[in-house]
PDB file of C-alpha atoms and ligand atoms in Angstrom:
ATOM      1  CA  UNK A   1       8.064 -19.977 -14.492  1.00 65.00           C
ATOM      2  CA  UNK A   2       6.153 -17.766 -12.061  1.00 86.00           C
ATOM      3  CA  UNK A   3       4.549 -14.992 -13.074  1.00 92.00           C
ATOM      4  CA  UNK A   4       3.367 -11.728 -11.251  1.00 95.00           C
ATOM      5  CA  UNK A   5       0.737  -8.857 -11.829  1.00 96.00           C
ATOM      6  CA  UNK A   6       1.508  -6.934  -8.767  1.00 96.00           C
ATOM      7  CA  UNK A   7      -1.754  -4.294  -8.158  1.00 95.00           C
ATOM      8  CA  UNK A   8      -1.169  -0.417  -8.282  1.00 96.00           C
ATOM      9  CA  UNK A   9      -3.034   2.255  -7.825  1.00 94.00           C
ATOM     10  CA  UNK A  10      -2.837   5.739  -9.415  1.00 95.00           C
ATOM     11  CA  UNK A  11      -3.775   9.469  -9.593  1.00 95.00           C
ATOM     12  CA  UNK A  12      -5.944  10.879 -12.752  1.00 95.00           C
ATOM     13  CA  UNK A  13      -2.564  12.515 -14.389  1.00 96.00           C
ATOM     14  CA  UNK A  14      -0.927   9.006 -14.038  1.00 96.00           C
ATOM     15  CA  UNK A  15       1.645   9.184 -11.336  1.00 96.00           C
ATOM     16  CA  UNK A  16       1.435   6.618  -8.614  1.00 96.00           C
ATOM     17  CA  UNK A  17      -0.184   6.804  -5.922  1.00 94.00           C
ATOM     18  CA  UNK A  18       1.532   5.188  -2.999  1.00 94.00           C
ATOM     19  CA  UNK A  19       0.474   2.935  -0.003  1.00 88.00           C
ATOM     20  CA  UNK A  20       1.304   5.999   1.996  1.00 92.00           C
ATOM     21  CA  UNK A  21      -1.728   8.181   0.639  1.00 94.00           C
ATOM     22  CA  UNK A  22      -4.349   6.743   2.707  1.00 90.00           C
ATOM     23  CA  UNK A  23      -7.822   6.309   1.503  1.00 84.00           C
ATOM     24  CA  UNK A  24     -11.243   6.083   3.070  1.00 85.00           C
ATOM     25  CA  UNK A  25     -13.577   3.072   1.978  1.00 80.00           C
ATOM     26  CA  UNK A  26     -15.234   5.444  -0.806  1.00 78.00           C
ATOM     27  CA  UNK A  27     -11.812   6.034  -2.374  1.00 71.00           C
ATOM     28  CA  UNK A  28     -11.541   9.726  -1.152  1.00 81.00           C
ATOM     29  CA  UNK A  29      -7.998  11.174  -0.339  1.00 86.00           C
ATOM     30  CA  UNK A  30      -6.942  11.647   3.439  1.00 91.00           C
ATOM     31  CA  UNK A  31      -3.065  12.629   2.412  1.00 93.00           C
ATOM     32  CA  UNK A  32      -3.138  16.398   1.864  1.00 92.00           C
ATOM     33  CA  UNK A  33      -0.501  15.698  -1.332  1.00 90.00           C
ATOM     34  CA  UNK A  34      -2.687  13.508  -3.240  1.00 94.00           C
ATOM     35  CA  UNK A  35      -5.076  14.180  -5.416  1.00 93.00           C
ATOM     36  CA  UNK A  36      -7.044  10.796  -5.236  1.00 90.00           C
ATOM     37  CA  UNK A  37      -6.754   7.473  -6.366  1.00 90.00           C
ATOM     38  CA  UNK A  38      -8.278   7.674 -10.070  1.00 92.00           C
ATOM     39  CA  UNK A  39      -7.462   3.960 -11.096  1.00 94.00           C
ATOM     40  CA  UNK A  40      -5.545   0.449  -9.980  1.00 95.00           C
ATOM     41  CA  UNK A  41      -3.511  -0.820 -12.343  1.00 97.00           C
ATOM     42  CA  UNK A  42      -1.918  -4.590 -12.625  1.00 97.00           C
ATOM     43  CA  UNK A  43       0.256  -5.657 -15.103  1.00 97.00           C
ATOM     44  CA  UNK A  44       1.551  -8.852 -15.376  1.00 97.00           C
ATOM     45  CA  UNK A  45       5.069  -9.837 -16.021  1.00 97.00           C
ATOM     46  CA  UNK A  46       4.115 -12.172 -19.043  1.00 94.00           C
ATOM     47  CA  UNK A  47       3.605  -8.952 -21.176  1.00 96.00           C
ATOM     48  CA  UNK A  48       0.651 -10.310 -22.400  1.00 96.00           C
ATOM     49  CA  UNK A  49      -1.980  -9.089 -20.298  1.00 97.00           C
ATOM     50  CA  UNK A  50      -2.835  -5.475 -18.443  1.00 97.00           C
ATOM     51  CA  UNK A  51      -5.989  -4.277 -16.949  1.00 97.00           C
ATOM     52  CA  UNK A  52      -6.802  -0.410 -15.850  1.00 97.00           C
ATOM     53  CA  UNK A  53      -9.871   0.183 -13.890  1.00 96.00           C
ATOM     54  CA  UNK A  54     -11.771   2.323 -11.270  1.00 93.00           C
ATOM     55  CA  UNK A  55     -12.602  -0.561  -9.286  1.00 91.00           C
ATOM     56  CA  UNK A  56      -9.866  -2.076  -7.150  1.00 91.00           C
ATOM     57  CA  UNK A  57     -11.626  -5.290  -6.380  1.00 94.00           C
ATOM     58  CA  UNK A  58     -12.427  -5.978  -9.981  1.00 96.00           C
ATOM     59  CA  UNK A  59      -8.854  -5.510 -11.090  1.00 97.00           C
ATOM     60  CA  UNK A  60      -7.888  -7.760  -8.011  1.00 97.00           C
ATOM     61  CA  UNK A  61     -10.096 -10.482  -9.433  1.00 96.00           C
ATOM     62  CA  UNK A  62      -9.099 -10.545 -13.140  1.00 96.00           C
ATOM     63  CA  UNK A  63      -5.835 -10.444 -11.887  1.00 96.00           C
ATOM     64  CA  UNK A  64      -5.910 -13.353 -10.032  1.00 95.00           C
ATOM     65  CA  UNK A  65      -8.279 -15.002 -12.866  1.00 94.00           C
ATOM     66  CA  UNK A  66      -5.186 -14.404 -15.464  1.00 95.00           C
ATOM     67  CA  UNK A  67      -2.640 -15.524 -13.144  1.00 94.00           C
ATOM     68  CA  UNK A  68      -4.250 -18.886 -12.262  1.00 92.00           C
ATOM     69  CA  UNK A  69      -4.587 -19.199 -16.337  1.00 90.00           C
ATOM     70  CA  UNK A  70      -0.930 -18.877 -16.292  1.00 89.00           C
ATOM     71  CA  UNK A  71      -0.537 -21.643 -13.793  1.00 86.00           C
ATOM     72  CA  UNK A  72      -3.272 -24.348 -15.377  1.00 82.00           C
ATOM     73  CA  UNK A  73      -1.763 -23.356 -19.032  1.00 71.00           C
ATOM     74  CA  UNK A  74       1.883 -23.798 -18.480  1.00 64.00           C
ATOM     75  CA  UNK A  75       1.630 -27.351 -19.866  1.00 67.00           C
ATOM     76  CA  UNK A  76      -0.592 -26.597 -23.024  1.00 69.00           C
ATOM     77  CA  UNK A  77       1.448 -23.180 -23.651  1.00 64.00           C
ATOM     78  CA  UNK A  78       4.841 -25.895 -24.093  1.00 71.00           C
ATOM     79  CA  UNK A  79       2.859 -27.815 -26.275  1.00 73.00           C
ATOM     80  CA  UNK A  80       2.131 -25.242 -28.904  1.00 70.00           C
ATOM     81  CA  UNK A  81       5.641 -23.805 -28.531  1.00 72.00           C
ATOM     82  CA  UNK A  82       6.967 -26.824 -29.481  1.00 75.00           C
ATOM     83  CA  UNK A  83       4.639 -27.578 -32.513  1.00 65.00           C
ATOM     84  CA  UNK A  84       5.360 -24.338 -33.687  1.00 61.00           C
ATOM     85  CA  UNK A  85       8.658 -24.835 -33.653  1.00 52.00           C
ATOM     86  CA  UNK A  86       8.536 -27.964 -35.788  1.00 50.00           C
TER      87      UNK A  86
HETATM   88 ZN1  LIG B 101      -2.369   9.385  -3.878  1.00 62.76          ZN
HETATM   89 ZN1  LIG B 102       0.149 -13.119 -17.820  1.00 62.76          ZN
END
């Protein structure tokens, strides 16, 4: 099983902010509608894990640190599923 913990970002109040609302480098708005990106987001689909943070690229690399986690644990994750169910 694959999993995903697709990155978004968000306004202060919480509401998404979409690719659309264009940002400079800093993080400040150029779309008159939003009021700036606040936070990026990722959850992944496991359940298990979220992370909410000011800084994109940090999000972006505990997100990737989680996922490939997922991928190396797989095998030892079976294991202890099936000695717990014995
Ligand atoms: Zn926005
Ligand atoms: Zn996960």
């Amino acid at each position: 099983m694959a999993y995903r913990a697709p990155l978004t970002n968000h306004h202060a109040d919480g509401t998404l902010c979409p690719a659309e609302h264009k940002h400079t480098s800093s993080g400040k708005a150029l779309h008159p509608d939003c009021p700036g990106r606040a936070y990026t987001q990722a959850i992944c689909s496991c359940g298990g894990w979220e992370m909410k943070q000011s800084g994109k690229g940090y999000v972006n690399e505990s997100r990737k640190r989680h996922l490939s986690g997922h991928a190396q644990g797989l095998k030892v994750l079976r294991d202890l599923l099936r000695l717990d169910g014995s």
